[in-house]
Amino acid sequence: MSTRPSIRVPTRPTNSDGDGNAIANKILASLPTKESKEVLPRLEFVRLVLHQVIHEAGEKVKSGFFINSGLASVLAVQPDGKSVEVGLIGSEGFVGLPLLVGYHTSPTRIVVQGEGAAYRCDGEALRLLMERCPELERQLHRFAQQLAMQSMQIAACNRLHDVEERLARWILMSRDRMGSDTLPLTQEFLSNMLGTRRSSVTVAAGTLQKAGLISYTRGSVRVLDLQKLEGAACACYGIVQRQLKDWEAEKN
Ligand SMILES: [Zn+2]
């Protein structure tokens, strides 16, 4: 048998899904080529429409979504219909975490808060992929830990900090995950996010606007002074950012 030169297997991440869509989701983009080739054919590129419910509380979780652009919000829903945001997921993450460990229900509602797109994966396909793709499995479990940490901090934030600090914290977290200084936003939706009355949100947004930190118009908010906005936010923003940074440095 003649010896032939070995074929070099490229290890850099795939940055396109073959249909011309750029892969911006950090989990998918970080996979080695070998795993990308397994994973990508099993994904469906789907649009995320503003205020679309990706998962309803209590309903069966059938699919997972690798967020490629836009922003998803995790809401804790009460029996009287009230809700409050307990997590934010952008292109760093994944919606459908119960599937990672074979669960198919969740008490939280996941809503699209910033329009974008995602890669949808059927729950059963995901289970098989995780068995075959150790890096995918590791990345998904890491993200589950990141979201749990974020949610714990937001739980403390919702109890301890006033609406103006929380609004600044929320804008900063959303901005980071959307990768944009302009966020689509209505007062009604924001009052659901922060679990507070619309009038309180209006006052808080007005205060931040008067101080020149943001501009706030019907349906959107724009960050004008990032440094000052960080100063106006409670410590929760920095705590979450620092922990994510520390974990990033700990990765091997
Ligand atoms: Zn806080």
Tab-separated table of C-alpha atoms and ligand atoms in Angstrom:
chain	number	residue	atom	x	y	z
A	1	MET	CA	0.000	0.000	0.000
A	2	SER	CA	1.482	3.316	-1.028
A	3	THR	CA	1.837	6.029	1.515
A	4	ARG	CA	-0.027	9.156	0.653
A	5	PRO	CA	0.419	12.535	2.254
A	6	SER	CA	-2.005	12.879	5.129
A	7	ILE	CA	-4.836	15.313	4.640
A	8	ARG	CA	-4.654	18.169	7.093
A	9	VAL	CA	-7.931	18.550	8.964
A	10	PRO	CA	-8.611	22.243	9.468
A	11	THR	CA	-9.333	23.094	13.081
A	12	ARG	CA	-10.489	26.670	12.769
A	13	PRO	CA	-14.182	27.231	13.407
A	14	THR	CA	-16.600	27.241	10.509
A	15	ASN	CA	-17.997	30.727	10.050
A	16	SER	CA	-20.748	30.065	7.565
A	17	ASP	CA	-23.534	27.493	7.598
A	18	GLY	CA	-23.410	26.645	3.903
A	19	ASP	CA	-26.565	28.644	3.122
A	20	GLY	CA	-24.648	31.897	3.294
A	21	ASN	CA	-25.672	32.760	6.861
A	22	ALA	CA	-22.771	33.892	9.024
A	23	ILE	CA	-22.518	31.902	12.240
A	24	ALA	CA	-22.405	34.472	15.011
A	25	ASN	CA	-23.547	32.190	17.819
A	26	LYS	CA	-20.482	31.807	20.045
A	27	ILE	CA	-21.160	28.172	20.932
A	28	LEU	CA	-21.498	27.090	17.303
A	29	ALA	CA	-18.614	29.304	16.167
A	30	SER	CA	-16.286	27.757	18.744
A	31	LEU	CA	-16.811	24.152	17.654
A	32	PRO	CA	-13.959	22.298	15.978
A	33	THR	CA	-14.557	21.554	12.301
A	34	LYS	CA	-15.208	17.891	12.998
A	35	GLU	CA	-18.127	18.764	15.292
A	36	SER	CA	-19.402	21.573	13.054
A	37	LYS	CA	-19.806	19.052	10.274
A	38	GLU	CA	-21.951	16.904	12.547
A	39	VAL	CA	-23.968	19.744	14.041
A	40	LEU	CA	-24.693	22.205	11.228
A	41	PRO	CA	-26.684	19.833	8.950
A	42	ARG	CA	-29.075	19.234	11.854
A	43	LEU	CA	-29.854	22.906	12.408
A	44	GLU	CA	-32.552	25.038	10.843
A	45	PHE	CA	-31.987	28.789	10.445
A	46	VAL	CA	-35.087	30.593	11.760
A	47	ARG	CA	-36.061	34.248	12.162
A	48	LEU	CA	-36.867	35.599	15.601
A	49	VAL	CA	-39.687	38.124	15.499
A	50	LEU	CA	-40.057	40.830	18.160
A	51	HIS	CA	-42.139	39.613	21.135
A	52	GLN	CA	-42.365	36.076	19.717
A	53	VAL	CA	-42.696	33.468	22.462
A	54	ILE	CA	-39.977	30.868	21.884
A	55	HIS	CA	-41.043	28.699	24.825
A	56	GLU	CA	-44.217	29.132	26.843
A	57	ALA	CA	-44.064	28.402	30.565
A	58	GLY	CA	-45.228	24.863	31.328
A	59	GLU	CA	-45.376	23.752	27.704
A	60	LYS	CA	-43.195	21.014	26.283
A	61	VAL	CA	-39.726	22.120	25.261
A	62	LYS	CA	-39.381	20.517	21.828
A	63	SER	CA	-36.444	22.389	20.329
A	64	GLY	CA	-33.313	24.217	21.294
A	65	PHE	CA	-32.292	27.538	19.755
A	66	PHE	CA	-28.722	28.748	19.296
A	67	ILE	CA	-29.295	32.507	19.220
A	68	ASN	CA	-27.419	33.962	16.247
A	69	SER	CA	-28.557	37.580	16.559
A	70	GLY	CA	-31.093	39.489	18.587
A	71	LEU	CA	-32.011	38.951	22.198
A	72	ALA	CA	-34.173	36.531	24.154
A	73	SER	CA	-35.547	37.226	27.595
A	74	VAL	CA	-36.222	34.606	30.287
A	75	LEU	CA	-39.352	35.508	32.249
A	76	ALA	CA	-40.644	34.073	35.515
A	77	VAL	CA	-44.426	33.989	35.069
A	78	GLN	CA	-46.895	34.185	37.958
A	79	PRO	CA	-50.386	32.618	37.997
A	80	ASP	CA	-51.962	36.102	37.802
A	81	GLY	CA	-50.105	36.738	34.524
A	82	LYS	CA	-47.484	39.067	35.962
A	83	SER	CA	-43.930	38.387	34.876
A	84	VAL	CA	-40.431	39.537	35.638
A	85	GLU	CA	-37.228	39.002	33.740
A	86	VAL	CA	-34.745	36.607	35.304
A	87	GLY	CA	-32.304	36.179	32.427
A	88	LEU	CA	-31.109	37.520	29.085
A	89	ILE	CA	-29.714	35.430	26.241
A	90	GLY	CA	-27.958	36.776	23.159
A	91	SER	CA	-25.597	35.326	20.571
A	92	GLU	CA	-23.406	33.923	23.356
A	93	GLY	CA	-26.069	31.440	24.278
A	94	PHE	CA	-28.770	28.880	23.816
A	95	VAL	CA	-32.495	28.638	24.594
A	96	GLY	CA	-33.797	25.227	25.670
A	97	LEU	CA	-31.408	24.311	28.490
A	98	PRO	CA	-33.713	21.665	30.067
A	99	LEU	CA	-33.022	19.524	26.970
A	100	LEU	CA	-29.352	19.211	27.935
A	101	VAL	CA	-30.223	16.865	30.756
A	102	GLY	CA	-33.264	15.148	29.255
A	103	TYR	CA	-35.934	17.445	30.733
A	104	HIS	CA	-38.776	18.725	28.556
A	105	THR	CA	-40.588	21.283	30.678
A	106	SER	CA	-39.756	24.644	32.222
A	107	PRO	CA	-41.672	27.155	34.360
A	108	THR	CA	-40.167	30.091	32.469
A	109	ARG	CA	-41.338	31.874	29.323
A	110	ILE	CA	-38.740	32.812	26.714
A	111	VAL	CA	-39.636	35.869	24.643
A	112	VAL	CA	-37.810	37.579	21.789
A	113	GLN	CA	-36.892	41.013	22.978
A	114	GLY	CA	-34.651	42.016	20.091
A	115	GLU	CA	-35.347	40.778	16.559
A	116	GLY	CA	-32.816	38.458	15.037
A	117	ALA	CA	-32.278	34.848	14.059
A	118	ALA	CA	-31.395	31.503	15.578
A	119	TYR	CA	-30.388	27.987	14.669
A	120	ARG	CA	-33.128	25.628	15.769
A	121	CYS	CA	-32.297	22.063	16.754
A	122	ASP	CA	-34.798	19.327	17.447
A	123	GLY	CA	-34.559	18.047	21.038
A	124	GLU	CA	-33.848	14.448	20.110
A	125	ALA	CA	-31.252	15.479	17.520
A	126	LEU	CA	-29.587	17.609	20.169
A	127	ARG	CA	-29.372	14.680	22.571
A	128	LEU	CA	-27.640	12.545	19.936
A	129	LEU	CA	-25.321	15.387	18.941
A	130	MET	CA	-24.241	15.912	22.537
A	131	GLU	CA	-23.272	12.242	22.768
A	132	ARG	CA	-21.072	12.549	19.695
A	133	CYS	CA	-19.711	16.061	20.165
A	134	PRO	CA	-17.872	16.603	23.468
A	135	GLU	CA	-17.029	20.249	22.772
A	136	LEU	CA	-20.672	21.055	21.992
A	137	GLU	CA	-21.686	19.368	25.232
A	138	ARG	CA	-19.057	21.269	27.230
A	139	GLN	CA	-20.014	24.625	25.701
A	140	LEU	CA	-23.719	24.082	26.386
A	141	HIS	CA	-23.087	23.091	29.997
A	142	ARG	CA	-20.848	26.100	30.456
A	143	PHE	CA	-23.573	28.360	29.128
A	144	ALA	CA	-26.109	26.739	31.493
A	145	GLN	CA	-23.815	27.674	34.386
A	146	GLN	CA	-23.385	31.215	33.062
A	147	LEU	CA	-27.129	31.738	32.779
A	148	ALA	CA	-27.731	30.312	36.258
A	149	MET	CA	-25.162	32.735	37.685
A	150	GLN	CA	-26.727	35.641	35.809
A	151	SER	CA	-30.228	34.677	36.995
A	152	MET	CA	-29.125	34.476	40.634
A	153	GLN	CA	-27.708	37.982	40.405
A	154	ILE	CA	-30.859	39.304	38.701
A	155	ALA	CA	-32.969	37.717	41.471
A	156	ALA	CA	-30.959	39.673	44.044
A	157	CYS	CA	-31.142	42.781	41.857
A	158	ASN	CA	-34.927	42.634	41.544
A	159	ARG	CA	-35.208	42.602	45.342
A	160	LEU	CA	-32.430	44.953	46.410
A	161	HIS	CA	-32.044	47.724	43.842
A	162	ASP	CA	-34.241	50.601	42.778
A	163	VAL	CA	-35.813	50.862	39.351
A	164	GLU	CA	-33.383	53.456	37.971
A	165	GLU	CA	-30.326	51.316	38.822
A	166	ARG	CA	-32.050	48.224	37.465
A	167	LEU	CA	-33.016	49.998	34.248
A	168	ALA	CA	-29.392	51.068	33.695
A	169	ARG	CA	-28.233	47.510	34.477
A	170	TRP	CA	-30.822	46.098	32.080
A	171	ILE	CA	-29.844	48.418	29.219
A	172	LEU	CA	-26.156	47.524	29.664
A	173	MET	CA	-26.796	43.784	29.756
A	174	SER	CA	-29.087	43.965	26.720
A	175	ARG	CA	-26.596	46.123	24.829
A	176	ASP	CA	-23.783	43.624	25.406
A	177	ARG	CA	-25.884	40.702	24.261
A	178	MET	CA	-27.431	42.473	21.256
A	179	GLY	CA	-24.102	43.983	20.199
A	180	SER	CA	-25.895	47.276	19.513
A	181	ASP	CA	-26.243	50.693	21.170
A	182	THR	CA	-29.890	50.889	20.093
A	183	LEU	CA	-32.416	48.563	21.659
A	184	PRO	CA	-36.006	48.129	20.527
A	185	LEU	CA	-38.186	48.739	23.520
A	186	THR	CA	-41.675	49.713	24.598
A	187	GLN	CA	-42.517	50.925	28.101
A	188	GLU	CA	-45.063	48.182	28.517
A	189	PHE	CA	-42.537	45.502	27.650
A	190	LEU	CA	-39.895	47.090	29.822
A	191	SER	CA	-42.227	47.236	32.818
A	192	ASN	CA	-42.712	43.466	32.364
A	193	MET	CA	-38.954	42.990	32.204
A	194	LEU	CA	-38.325	44.903	35.383
A	195	GLY	CA	-41.468	43.706	37.168
A	196	THR	CA	-42.521	47.244	37.947
A	197	ARG	CA	-45.212	49.741	37.007
A	198	ARG	CA	-45.028	51.554	33.685
A	199	SER	CA	-45.048	54.914	35.425
A	200	SER	CA	-41.912	53.975	37.432
A	201	VAL	CA	-40.127	52.925	34.236
A	202	THR	CA	-41.119	56.205	32.553
A	203	VAL	CA	-39.715	58.241	35.447
A	204	ALA	CA	-36.490	56.200	35.555
A	205	ALA	CA	-35.978	56.425	31.775
A	206	GLY	CA	-36.669	60.185	31.956
A	207	THR	CA	-34.021	60.623	34.660
A	208	LEU	CA	-31.388	58.720	32.652
A	209	GLN	CA	-32.332	60.707	29.551
A	210	LYS	CA	-32.127	64.092	31.277
A	211	ALA	CA	-28.658	63.200	32.551
A	212	GLY	CA	-27.604	62.520	28.922
A	213	LEU	CA	-26.972	58.777	29.457
A	214	ILE	CA	-29.592	57.512	27.025
A	215	SER	CA	-32.089	58.812	24.514
A	216	TYR	CA	-35.470	57.288	24.844
A	217	THR	CA	-38.101	57.489	22.146
A	218	ARG	CA	-41.253	55.551	21.460
A	219	GLY	CA	-40.147	52.000	20.908
A	220	SER	CA	-36.408	52.339	21.299
A	221	VAL	CA	-33.651	53.320	23.684
A	222	ARG	CA	-30.155	54.395	22.635
A	223	VAL	CA	-27.034	54.422	24.787
A	224	LEU	CA	-25.355	57.851	24.605
A	225	ASP	CA	-22.796	57.722	27.424
A	226	LEU	CA	-21.663	54.218	28.237
A	227	GLN	CA	-19.322	55.133	31.092
A	228	LYS	CA	-21.902	57.214	32.916
A	229	LEU	CA	-24.533	54.545	32.351
A	230	GLU	CA	-22.237	52.000	34.022
A	231	GLY	CA	-21.914	54.449	36.909
A	232	ALA	CA	-25.709	54.725	37.170
A	233	ALA	CA	-26.233	50.943	37.206
A	234	CYS	CA	-26.178	48.887	40.391
A	235	ALA	CA	-23.217	46.599	41.154
A	236	CYS	CA	-25.020	43.628	39.575
A	237	TYR	CA	-23.865	44.495	36.056
A	238	GLY	CA	-20.215	44.504	37.082
A	239	ILE	CA	-20.548	41.345	39.175
A	240	VAL	CA	-21.951	39.344	36.240
A	241	GLN	CA	-19.420	40.795	33.785
A	242	ARG	CA	-16.484	40.052	36.085
A	243	GLN	CA	-17.579	36.474	36.680
A	244	LEU	CA	-18.015	35.829	32.945
A	245	LYS	CA	-14.557	37.273	32.355
A	246	ASP	CA	-13.016	35.139	35.116
A	247	TRP	CA	-14.602	31.999	33.692
A	248	GLU	CA	-13.387	32.931	30.216
A	249	ALA	CA	-9.839	33.142	31.595
A	250	GLU	CA	-10.207	29.794	33.401
A	251	LYS	CA	-11.110	27.928	30.192
A	252	ASN	CA	-8.483	25.554	28.937
B	1	ZN	ZN	-28.818	45.208	40.831
